[in-house]
XYZ file of N, CA, C and O in Angstrom:
752
model
N 20.136 -18.945 7.950
C 19.000 -18.068 7.809
C 18.286 -18.387 6.485
O 18.914 -18.512 5.450
N 16.965 -18.501 6.537
C 16.184 -18.800 5.345
C 16.035 -17.553 4.476
O 16.015 -16.432 4.972
N 15.872 -17.786 3.182
C 15.559 -16.708 2.256
C 14.070 -16.391 2.386
O 13.267 -17.281 2.701
N 13.693 -15.150 2.081
C 12.276 -14.788 2.094
C 11.476 -15.684 1.155
O 10.355 -16.074 1.469
N 12.063 -16.015 0.021
C 11.349 -16.830 -0.960
C 11.064 -18.250 -0.451
O 10.197 -18.936 -0.985
N 11.759 -18.680 0.600
C 11.522 -20.002 1.177
C 10.433 -19.995 2.248
O 9.979 -21.053 2.680
N 10.019 -18.810 2.689
C 9.003 -18.695 3.741
C 7.610 -18.692 3.127
O 7.418 -18.235 1.999
N 6.597 -19.168 3.862
C 5.239 -19.226 3.313
C 4.543 -17.860 3.312
O 4.926 -16.953 4.057
N 3.515 -17.744 2.476
C 2.657 -16.553 2.488
C 2.083 -16.416 3.899
O 1.647 -17.396 4.508
N 2.114 -15.210 4.440
C 1.616 -14.964 5.791
C 2.706 -14.992 6.849
O 2.470 -14.571 7.984
N 3.896 -15.466 6.490
C 5.009 -15.481 7.458
C 5.380 -14.045 7.820
O 5.294 -13.133 6.989
N 5.777 -13.856 9.076
C 6.158 -12.525 9.550
C 7.668 -12.455 9.687
O 8.299 -13.400 10.153
N 8.214 -11.320 9.256
C 9.656 -11.110 9.353
C 9.913 -9.729 9.947
O 9.049 -8.859 9.905
N 11.103 -9.545 10.496
C 11.470 -8.210 10.951
C 12.969 -8.030 10.857
O 13.741 -8.980 10.917
N 13.354 -6.788 10.677
C 14.745 -6.366 10.709
C 14.829 -5.483 11.946
O 14.260 -4.396 11.975
N 15.507 -5.951 12.979
C 15.523 -5.219 14.256
C 16.160 -3.846 14.128
O 15.972 -2.985 14.992
N 16.870 -3.591 13.041
C 17.488 -2.285 12.830
C 16.617 -1.331 12.016
O 17.018 -0.212 11.745
N 15.431 -1.797 11.608
C 14.501 -0.954 10.872
C 13.359 -0.560 11.795
O 12.641 -1.412 12.297
N 13.243 0.740 12.009
C 12.211 1.254 12.905
C 11.476 2.396 12.232
O 11.991 3.030 11.323
N 10.267 2.644 12.697
C 9.517 3.813 12.266
C 8.864 4.406 13.507
O 8.158 3.702 14.223
N 9.151 5.661 13.764
C 8.663 6.329 14.978
C 8.962 5.517 16.232
O 8.132 5.410 17.137
N 10.144 4.908 16.269
C 10.586 4.164 17.439
C 10.100 2.729 17.526
O 10.487 1.995 18.427
N 9.259 2.308 16.609
C 8.713 0.944 16.617
C 9.482 0.063 15.634
O 9.690 0.455 14.490
N 9.874 -1.130 16.078
C 10.446 -2.108 15.155
C 9.322 -2.594 14.256
O 8.245 -2.965 14.740
N 9.560 -2.593 12.961
C 8.516 -2.960 12.018
C 8.508 -4.455 11.752
O 9.557 -5.070 11.585
N 7.307 -5.009 11.709
C 7.106 -6.409 11.342
C 6.426 -6.402 9.975
O 5.470 -5.656 9.748
N 6.945 -7.225 9.081
C 6.419 -7.320 7.722
C 5.812 -8.693 7.513
O 6.262 -9.679 8.080
N 4.774 -8.751 6.688
C 4.094 -10.003 6.362
C 4.331 -10.303 4.881
O 4.200 -9.414 4.040
N 4.679 -11.550 4.581
C 4.835 -11.943 3.180
C 3.439 -12.025 2.560
O 2.604 -12.825 2.974
N 3.197 -11.141 1.581
C 1.878 -11.034 0.962
C 1.770 -11.819 -0.340
O 0.678 -12.246 -0.723
N 2.895 -12.004 -1.034
C 2.869 -12.734 -2.300
C 4.306 -12.976 -2.759
O 5.243 -12.380 -2.219
N 4.439 -13.844 -3.735
C 5.736 -14.126 -4.353
C 5.546 -14.077 -5.861
O 4.546 -14.584 -6.378
N 6.475 -13.456 -6.546
C 6.395 -13.316 -8.005
C 5.034 -12.774 -8.443
O 4.414 -13.288 -9.367
N 4.593 -11.726 -7.761
C 3.289 -11.127 -8.062
C 3.269 -10.586 -9.492
O 4.221 -9.958 -9.941
N 2.171 -10.837 -10.180
C 2.006 -10.383 -11.558
C 2.244 -8.875 -11.647
O 1.668 -8.096 -10.891
N 3.114 -8.466 -12.573
C 3.385 -7.049 -12.780
C 4.517 -6.499 -11.931
O 4.961 -5.379 -12.135
N 4.987 -7.279 -10.968
C 6.113 -6.865 -10.129
C 7.376 -7.550 -10.662
O 7.288 -8.505 -11.433
N 8.560 -7.096 -10.251
C 9.784 -7.722 -10.760
C 9.823 -9.234 -10.498
O 9.304 -9.714 -9.479
N 10.432 -9.961 -11.419
C 10.548 -11.418 -11.295
C 11.367 -11.795 -10.065
O 12.252 -11.056 -9.645
N 11.021 -12.922 -9.494
C 11.751 -13.488 -8.347
C 11.780 -12.567 -7.132
O 12.774 -12.504 -6.413
N 10.695 -11.827 -6.913
C 10.619 -10.964 -5.736
C 9.532 -11.446 -4.791
O 8.627 -12.194 -5.176
N 9.636 -10.997 -3.564
C 8.653 -11.290 -2.519
C 8.008 -9.965 -2.130
O 8.704 -8.987 -1.859
N 6.685 -9.919 -2.129
C 5.956 -8.704 -1.774
C 5.671 -8.716 -0.280
O 5.100 -9.674 0.240
N 6.060 -7.644 0.398
C 5.833 -7.499 1.837
C 4.819 -6.405 2.097
O 4.743 -5.425 1.362
N 4.058 -6.577 3.166
C 3.133 -5.554 3.620
C 3.358 -5.379 5.123
O 3.621 -6.349 5.837
N 3.276 -4.162 5.578
C 3.490 -3.905 6.996
C 2.371 -4.535 7.828
O 1.197 -4.481 7.452
N 2.752 -5.122 8.950
C 1.754 -5.705 9.851
C 0.895 -4.619 10.497
O -0.274 -4.831 10.797
N 1.462 -3.460 10.720
C 0.771 -2.362 11.396
C 0.630 -1.161 10.472
O 1.415 -0.961 9.557
N -0.351 -0.357 10.760
C -0.469 0.955 10.126
C 0.702 1.779 10.647
O 0.903 1.886 11.857
N 1.512 2.339 9.764
C 2.702 3.070 10.178
C 2.378 4.493 10.618
O 3.011 5.037 11.514
N 1.420 5.109 9.952
C 1.050 6.490 10.262
C -0.361 6.732 9.744
O -0.859 5.975 8.918
N -0.970 7.777 10.230
C -2.285 8.187 9.722
C -2.110 9.559 9.089
O -1.609 10.481 9.720
N -2.504 9.636 7.832
C -2.285 10.842 7.039
C -3.469 11.075 6.107
O -4.198 10.162 5.770
N -3.571 12.333 5.646
C -4.521 12.586 4.568
C -3.850 12.173 3.265
O -2.615 12.132 3.169
N -4.639 11.846 2.275
C -4.123 11.442 0.971
C -3.559 12.662 0.254
O -2.446 12.643 -0.256
N -4.344 13.730 0.245
C -3.944 14.968 -0.405
C -4.944 16.062 -0.031
O -5.966 15.785 0.588
N -4.655 17.274 -0.433
C -5.569 18.375 -0.167
C -6.595 18.602 -1.251
O -7.551 19.340 -1.071
N -6.396 17.928 -2.442
C -7.303 18.223 -3.549
C -7.460 17.114 -4.581
O -8.382 17.127 -5.367
N -6.554 16.139 -4.635
C -6.589 15.181 -5.739
C -6.619 13.730 -5.266
O -6.123 13.409 -4.197
N -7.205 12.885 -6.118
C -7.203 11.442 -5.881
C -6.149 10.762 -6.753
O -6.087 9.554 -6.817
N -5.320 11.563 -7.411
C -4.283 11.025 -8.297
C -3.023 10.762 -7.488
O -2.367 11.682 -7.005
N -2.652 9.503 -7.350
C -1.559 9.077 -6.473
C -0.245 9.784 -6.787
O 0.432 10.278 -5.893
N 0.147 9.854 -8.056
C 1.461 10.418 -8.392
C 1.573 11.896 -8.055
O 2.679 12.414 -7.935
N 0.461 12.589 -7.898
C 0.474 14.015 -7.553
C 0.145 14.253 -6.080
O 0.071 15.403 -5.645
N -0.044 13.198 -5.318
C -0.565 13.335 -3.956
C 0.509 13.609 -2.903
O 1.672 13.258 -3.067
N 0.073 14.214 -1.821
C 0.951 14.453 -0.667
C 1.404 13.125 -0.061
O 2.534 13.004 0.402
N 0.531 12.142 -0.060
C 0.875 10.863 0.562
C 2.008 10.174 -0.199
O 2.909 9.600 0.402
N 1.991 10.266 -1.544
C 3.083 9.701 -2.335
C 4.392 10.397 -1.978
O 5.421 9.748 -1.790
N 4.356 11.722 -1.872
C 5.572 12.475 -1.524
C 6.085 12.079 -0.140
O 7.289 11.901 0.052
N 5.202 11.936 0.836
C 5.623 11.557 2.195
C 6.265 10.172 2.223
O 7.153 9.910 3.007
N 5.783 9.294 1.379
C 6.325 7.933 1.346
C 7.662 7.891 0.606
O 8.569 7.175 1.012
N 7.806 8.671 -0.464
C 8.923 8.472 -1.378
C 9.932 9.606 -1.535
O 11.073 9.353 -1.875
N 9.553 10.856 -1.359
C 10.490 11.952 -1.594
C 11.488 12.039 -0.436
O 11.119 11.876 0.727
N 12.754 12.282 -0.772
C 13.839 12.335 0.226
C 13.860 11.094 1.110
O 13.997 11.172 2.318
N 13.695 9.948 0.477
C 13.674 8.636 1.133
C 12.414 8.399 1.953
O 12.203 7.308 2.435
N 11.566 9.380 2.164
C 10.280 9.189 2.819
C 10.320 8.191 3.959
O 11.079 8.351 4.913
N 9.535 7.147 3.854
C 9.500 6.107 4.881
C 10.825 5.369 5.008
O 11.164 4.863 6.064
N 11.573 5.314 3.932
C 12.828 4.557 3.934
C 13.917 5.184 4.798
O 14.878 4.514 5.158
N 13.792 6.456 5.146
C 14.895 7.130 5.847
C 15.253 6.469 7.180
O 16.395 6.539 7.605
N 14.299 5.802 7.833
C 14.562 5.143 9.110
C 14.837 3.650 8.970
O 14.977 2.950 9.963
N 14.903 3.155 7.739
C 15.157 1.736 7.518
C 16.657 1.478 7.510
O 17.442 2.331 7.110
N 17.057 0.293 7.921
C 18.477 -0.064 7.906
C 18.978 -0.103 6.464
O 18.205 -0.334 5.532
N 20.269 0.111 6.292
C 20.869 0.074 4.947
C 20.641 -1.269 4.283
O 20.314 -1.342 3.094
N 20.803 -2.358 5.036
C 20.602 -3.699 4.468
C 19.177 -3.876 3.956
O 18.949 -4.420 2.881
N 18.216 -3.419 4.760
C 16.813 -3.573 4.379
C 16.515 -2.723 3.141
O 15.890 -3.189 2.192
N 16.958 -1.464 3.139
C 16.746 -0.582 1.984
C 17.334 -1.184 0.711
O 16.701 -1.159 -0.343
N 18.546 -1.699 0.826
C 19.214 -2.260 -0.351
C 18.547 -3.536 -0.857
O 18.682 -3.879 -2.025
N 17.836 -4.239 0.009
C 17.176 -5.486 -0.382
C 15.821 -5.251 -1.063
O 15.285 -6.148 -1.702
N 15.280 -4.046 -0.933
C 13.968 -3.758 -1.524
C 14.133 -3.447 -3.008
O 14.896 -2.563 -3.386
N 13.401 -4.173 -3.835
C 13.467 -3.969 -5.289
C 12.597 -2.786 -5.688
O 11.499 -2.595 -5.161
N 13.089 -2.008 -6.627
C 12.249 -0.961 -7.227
C 11.208 -1.642 -8.102
O 11.510 -2.606 -8.815
N 9.982 -1.147 -8.030
C 8.874 -1.743 -8.762
C 8.144 -0.655 -9.535
O 7.845 0.396 -8.986
N 7.869 -0.907 -10.798
C 7.090 0.036 -11.597
C 5.632 -0.375 -11.509
O 5.276 -1.517 -11.803
N 4.825 0.561 -11.054
C 3.385 0.306 -10.919
C 2.636 1.190 -11.915
O 3.087 2.278 -12.252
N 1.503 0.691 -12.358
C 0.669 1.412 -13.310
C -0.622 1.797 -12.605
O -1.314 0.930 -12.067
N -0.929 3.071 -12.598
C -2.155 3.547 -11.957
C -3.050 4.138 -13.037
O -2.715 5.140 -13.663
N -4.198 3.471 -13.262
C -5.120 3.888 -14.318
C -6.436 4.338 -13.697
O -6.862 3.802 -12.688
N -7.063 5.304 -14.360
C -8.435 5.651 -13.993
C -9.186 5.965 -15.278
O -8.961 7.020 -15.902
N -10.022 5.039 -15.682
C -10.811 5.166 -16.900
C -9.917 5.694 -18.017
O -8.813 5.209 -18.214
N -10.362 6.717 -18.744
C -9.538 7.297 -19.806
C -8.878 8.599 -19.368
O -8.282 9.296 -20.186
N -8.966 8.925 -18.081
C -8.418 10.200 -17.608
C -6.913 10.177 -17.437
O -6.235 11.148 -17.740
N -6.381 9.093 -16.900
C -4.926 9.013 -16.758
C -4.457 7.570 -16.662
O -5.216 6.674 -16.331
N -3.196 7.404 -16.992
C -2.534 6.109 -16.956
C -1.091 6.410 -16.551
O -0.251 6.710 -17.385
N -0.808 6.387 -15.253
C 0.486 6.812 -14.717
C 1.382 5.629 -14.405
O 0.953 4.670 -13.767
N 2.633 5.704 -14.833
C 3.649 4.720 -14.456
C 4.569 5.369 -13.435
O 5.074 6.466 -13.664
N 4.767 4.705 -12.298
C 5.623 5.212 -11.233
C 6.542 4.082 -10.797
O 6.104 2.940 -10.656
N 7.807 4.385 -10.551
C 8.750 3.392 -10.051
C 9.166 3.776 -8.643
O 9.705 4.861 -8.421
N 8.867 2.909 -7.682
C 9.148 3.155 -6.266
C 9.555 1.861 -5.580
O 9.293 0.769 -6.082
N 10.118 2.003 -4.398
C 10.427 0.844 -3.557
C 9.281 0.565 -2.581
O 9.046 -0.564 -2.199
N 8.601 1.619 -2.157
C 7.469 1.479 -1.228
C 6.280 2.218 -1.835
O 6.426 3.333 -2.331
N 5.111 1.588 -1.786
C 3.928 2.200 -2.374
C 2.681 1.619 -1.715
O 2.713 0.556 -1.101
N 1.587 2.344 -1.858
C 0.294 1.845 -1.397
C -0.192 0.776 -2.364
O 0.148 0.784 -3.548
N -0.998 -0.136 -1.861
C -1.594 -1.166 -2.712
C -2.728 -0.566 -3.533
O -3.250 0.500 -3.211
N -3.134 -1.268 -4.592
C -4.298 -0.856 -5.358
C -5.453 -1.798 -5.031
O -5.253 -2.887 -4.489
N -6.655 -1.362 -5.367
C -7.856 -2.120 -5.001
C -7.827 -3.542 -5.529
O -8.195 -4.478 -4.821
N -7.380 -3.749 -6.756
C -7.408 -5.109 -7.321
C -6.448 -6.053 -6.606
O -6.579 -7.267 -6.724
N -5.485 -5.524 -5.855
C -4.577 -6.390 -5.099
C -5.223 -6.867 -3.794
O -4.738 -7.792 -3.155
N -6.329 -6.246 -3.422
C -7.062 -6.601 -2.206
C -8.272 -7.471 -2.535
O -8.548 -8.459 -1.885
N -9.022 -7.075 -3.551
C -10.158 -7.888 -3.987
C -10.267 -7.815 -5.502
O -9.791 -6.867 -6.117
N -10.870 -8.826 -6.068
C -10.927 -8.928 -7.521
C -11.972 -7.979 -8.083
O -13.162 -8.227 -8.018
N -11.473 -6.873 -8.625
C -12.333 -5.877 -9.255
C -11.779 -5.651 -10.652
O -10.689 -5.132 -10.810
N -12.528 -6.052 -11.652
C -12.007 -6.005 -13.016
C -11.728 -4.595 -13.498
O -10.890 -4.394 -14.366
N -12.394 -3.577 -12.943
C -12.186 -2.204 -13.399
C -10.745 -1.756 -13.185
O -10.228 -0.932 -13.921
N -10.082 -2.284 -12.166
C -8.714 -1.868 -11.886
C -7.689 -2.779 -12.549
O -6.543 -2.394 -12.724
N -8.061 -3.991 -12.876
C -7.263 -4.837 -13.725
C -6.090 -5.602 -13.145
O -5.508 -6.400 -13.840
N -5.687 -5.421 -11.929
C -4.548 -6.150 -11.387
C -4.934 -7.516 -10.857
O -6.046 -7.986 -11.033
N -3.995 -8.146 -10.191
C -4.223 -9.471 -9.635
C -4.162 -9.398 -8.105
O -3.298 -8.736 -7.541
N -5.053 -10.103 -7.458
C -5.127 -10.123 -6.006
C -3.862 -10.740 -5.408
O -3.371 -11.760 -5.889
N -3.327 -10.108 -4.350
C -2.189 -10.674 -3.630
C -2.635 -11.941 -2.911
O -3.743 -12.002 -2.363
N -1.786 -12.945 -2.892
C -2.158 -14.223 -2.296
C -2.570 -14.087 -0.830
O -3.463 -14.788 -0.360
N -1.949 -13.175 -0.083
C -2.293 -12.975 1.324
C -3.772 -12.658 1.503
O -4.370 -13.012 2.516
N -4.383 -12.005 0.518
C -5.772 -11.562 0.640
C -6.771 -12.519 0.008
O -7.954 -12.197 -0.077
N -6.353 -13.681 -0.440
C -7.294 -14.667 -0.965
C -8.240 -15.066 0.166
O -7.820 -15.276 1.288
N -9.510 -15.128 -0.132
C -10.484 -15.501 0.894
C -10.859 -14.354 1.820
O -11.403 -14.568 2.886
N -10.579 -13.120 1.414
C -10.971 -11.922 2.163
C -10.491 -11.913 3.606
O -11.178 -11.451 4.511
N -9.292 -12.397 3.838
C -8.756 -12.361 5.185
C -7.612 -11.348 5.247
O -7.182 -10.842 4.221
N -7.135 -11.081 6.413
C -5.962 -10.239 6.633
C -6.140 -8.802 6.153
O -5.187 -8.158 5.762
N -7.371 -8.284 6.175
C -7.615 -6.949 5.640
C -7.844 -5.891 6.713
O -8.162 -4.764 6.390
N -7.705 -6.238 7.964
C -7.964 -5.258 9.023
C -6.727 -5.055 9.887
O -6.657 -5.536 11.017
N -5.728 -4.346 9.357
C -4.523 -4.125 10.162
C -4.811 -3.181 11.324
O -5.784 -2.440 11.319
N -3.935 -3.231 12.291
C -4.069 -2.401 13.479
C -2.931 -1.395 13.513
O -1.879 -1.617 12.934
N -3.171 -0.313 14.226
C -2.103 0.660 14.415
C -1.230 0.211 15.586
O -1.443 -0.863 16.166
N -0.244 1.011 15.958
C 0.665 0.619 17.030
C -0.001 0.644 18.409
O 0.546 0.132 19.372
N -1.214 1.221 18.507
C -1.994 1.180 19.751
C -2.959 0.001 19.766
O -3.825 -0.091 20.621
N -2.839 -0.879 18.760
C -3.654 -2.091 18.635
C -5.121 -1.819 18.290
O -5.991 -2.623 18.591
N -5.396 -0.686 17.655
C -6.745 -0.351 17.211
C -6.889 -0.670 15.725
O -5.972 -0.408 14.944
N -8.059 -1.234 15.330
C -8.323 -1.405 13.899
C -8.275 -0.041 13.243
O -8.702 0.947 13.835
N -7.786 0.008 12.025
C -7.661 1.282 11.336
C -7.997 1.115 9.864
O -7.660 0.109 9.259
N -8.656 2.106 9.305
C -8.869 2.119 7.858
C -7.551 2.503 7.201
O -6.702 3.131 7.816
N -7.379 2.098 5.939
C -6.118 2.400 5.262
C -6.329 2.724 3.796
O -7.219 2.218 3.147
N -5.485 3.660 3.342
C -5.531 4.136 1.963
C -5.023 3.089 0.982
O -4.097 2.350 1.263
N -5.614 3.111 -0.205
C -5.083 2.411 -1.364
C -4.663 3.490 -2.364
O -4.962 4.663 -2.168
N -3.982 3.125 -3.420
C -3.498 4.142 -4.361
C -4.484 4.437 -5.485
O -4.252 5.319 -6.301
N -5.584 3.722 -5.552
C -6.516 3.860 -6.660
C -7.643 4.832 -6.355
O -8.229 4.790 -5.267
N -7.968 5.708 -7.334
C -9.135 6.575 -7.165
C -10.396 5.718 -7.062
O -10.489 4.663 -7.691
N -11.338 6.163 -6.278
C -12.596 5.432 -6.100
C -13.441 5.561 -7.360
O -13.617 6.651 -7.898
N -13.958 4.454 -7.839
C -14.803 4.429 -9.027
C -16.228 4.102 -8.599
O -16.525 2.970 -8.220
N -17.091 5.107 -8.659
C -18.482 4.886 -8.261
C -19.301 4.250 -9.376
O -20.491 3.982 -9.212
N -18.675 4.014 -10.530
C -19.357 3.381 -11.650
C -20.199 4.332 -12.477
O -20.784 3.936 -13.477
N -20.250 5.598 -12.058
C -21.100 6.560 -12.758
C -20.273 7.702 -13.347
O -20.256 7.927 -14.534
N -19.573 8.425 -12.491
C -18.880 9.630 -12.941
C -17.550 9.310 -13.605
O -16.920 8.292 -13.331
N -17.123 10.200 -14.491
C -15.842 10.055 -15.171
C -14.687 10.570 -14.326
O -13.551 10.222 -14.545
N -14.976 11.408 -13.363
C -13.956 12.051 -12.544
C -14.009 11.492 -11.132
O -15.074 11.431 -10.529
N -12.869 11.078 -10.558
C -12.895 10.544 -9.195
C -13.237 11.595 -8.146
O -13.549 11.265 -7.014
N -13.218 12.873 -8.524
C -13.655 13.971 -7.650
C -13.051 13.940 -6.258
O -13.700 14.290 -5.283
N -11.817 13.502 -6.137
C -11.142 13.546 -4.844
C -11.367 12.335 -3.959
O -10.838 12.267 -2.860
N -12.159 11.360 -4.400
C -12.396 10.165 -3.601
C -11.396 9.066 -3.962
O -11.091 8.850 -5.119
N -10.901 8.381 -2.940
C -9.870 7.366 -3.096
C -10.357 6.077 -2.441
O -11.070 6.108 -1.431
N -9.956 4.928 -3.003
C -10.295 3.637 -2.400
C -9.627 3.507 -1.032
O -8.474 3.900 -0.858
N -10.362 2.948 -0.080
C -9.810 2.601 1.228
C -10.323 1.216 1.621
O -11.282 0.714 1.056
N -9.670 0.629 2.592
C -10.203 -0.534 3.297
C -10.587 -0.004 4.668
O -9.763 0.597 5.371
N -11.864 -0.170 5.040
C -12.334 0.420 6.299
C -11.952 -0.435 7.507
O -11.314 -1.483 7.362
N -12.336 -0.006 8.686
C -11.930 -0.677 9.930
C -12.475 -2.097 10.050
O -11.987 -2.878 10.859
N -13.484 -2.442 9.242
C -14.048 -3.794 9.243
C -13.434 -4.665 8.153
O -13.802 -5.819 7.999
N -12.535 -4.089 7.329
C -11.904 -4.837 6.255
C -12.660 -4.795 4.944
O -12.353 -5.544 4.023
N -13.654 -3.896 4.824
C -14.453 -3.794 3.600
C -13.960 -2.666 2.705
O -13.432 -1.659 3.181
N -14.206 -2.815 1.410
C -13.870 -1.780 0.433
C -14.805 -0.598 0.628
O -16.007 -0.749 0.765
N -14.236 0.588 0.634
C -15.014 1.813 0.769
C -14.242 2.927 0.072
O -13.319 2.665 -0.686
N -14.647 4.156 0.342
C -13.922 5.296 -0.220
C -13.758 6.351 0.857
O -14.509 6.397 1.823
N -12.766 7.187 0.659
C -12.539 8.298 1.562
C -12.182 9.514 0.752
O -11.506 9.409 -0.284
N -12.663 10.680 1.165
C -12.279 11.906 0.466
C -10.807 12.157 0.730
O -10.294 11.872 1.817
N -10.094 12.685 -0.228
C -8.636 12.791 -0.164
C -8.117 13.582 1.053
O -6.974 13.427 1.440
N -8.954 14.410 1.669
C -8.515 15.174 2.833
C -8.764 14.434 4.147
O -8.355 14.902 5.214
N -9.413 13.272 4.091
C -9.672 12.475 5.302
C -8.351 11.872 5.806
O -7.364 11.780 5.084
N -8.348 11.443 7.052
C -7.173 10.826 7.660
C -7.388 9.312 7.706
O -8.356 8.833 8.291
N -6.495 8.577 7.044
C -6.522 7.114 7.049
C -5.103 6.600 7.179
O -4.142 7.340 7.095
N -4.973 5.299 7.369
C -3.679 4.695 7.605
C -2.837 4.507 6.358
O -3.345 4.390 5.255
N -1.530 4.484 6.611
C -0.537 4.217 5.567
C 0.264 3.014 6.032
O 0.672 2.942 7.175
């Protein structure tokens, strides 16, 4: 059996013992040794939208959001993953910044991507994942094979206001950067 690090970007993998809502999950290798992530790790992204949820009832701040709690509290998404798969996932500390309002450090095994990991936007400061070079692979489908918009963890920056006012970055059904109000329903 090959190691994940030996597989190319874009390769699909699955653990037949890891399911979510009865579906076997397929993962895509999105990057290797991604800047800011633990050394010698492989970044995976789900091939499908796992669920559709609102971000929160009032805030665009990821660490305080309902969506973060659903993903991470009491094992969140991990509760249906096989023990081997859970144990193989590295904890990663991510930094979520919004202008001078907040700078949050969170350590999780599963998290939403940030805008700079999808497209090069200097305001967010991260590095684009190799899977998304050339603006491809940005329109995932749900388990019914429908294109779906999906949440990112970064508050939407309209370039004018100091407060994100409840708007969060999303990738829309066409694969373009947009925003959604935190109470809207988008993919995770």
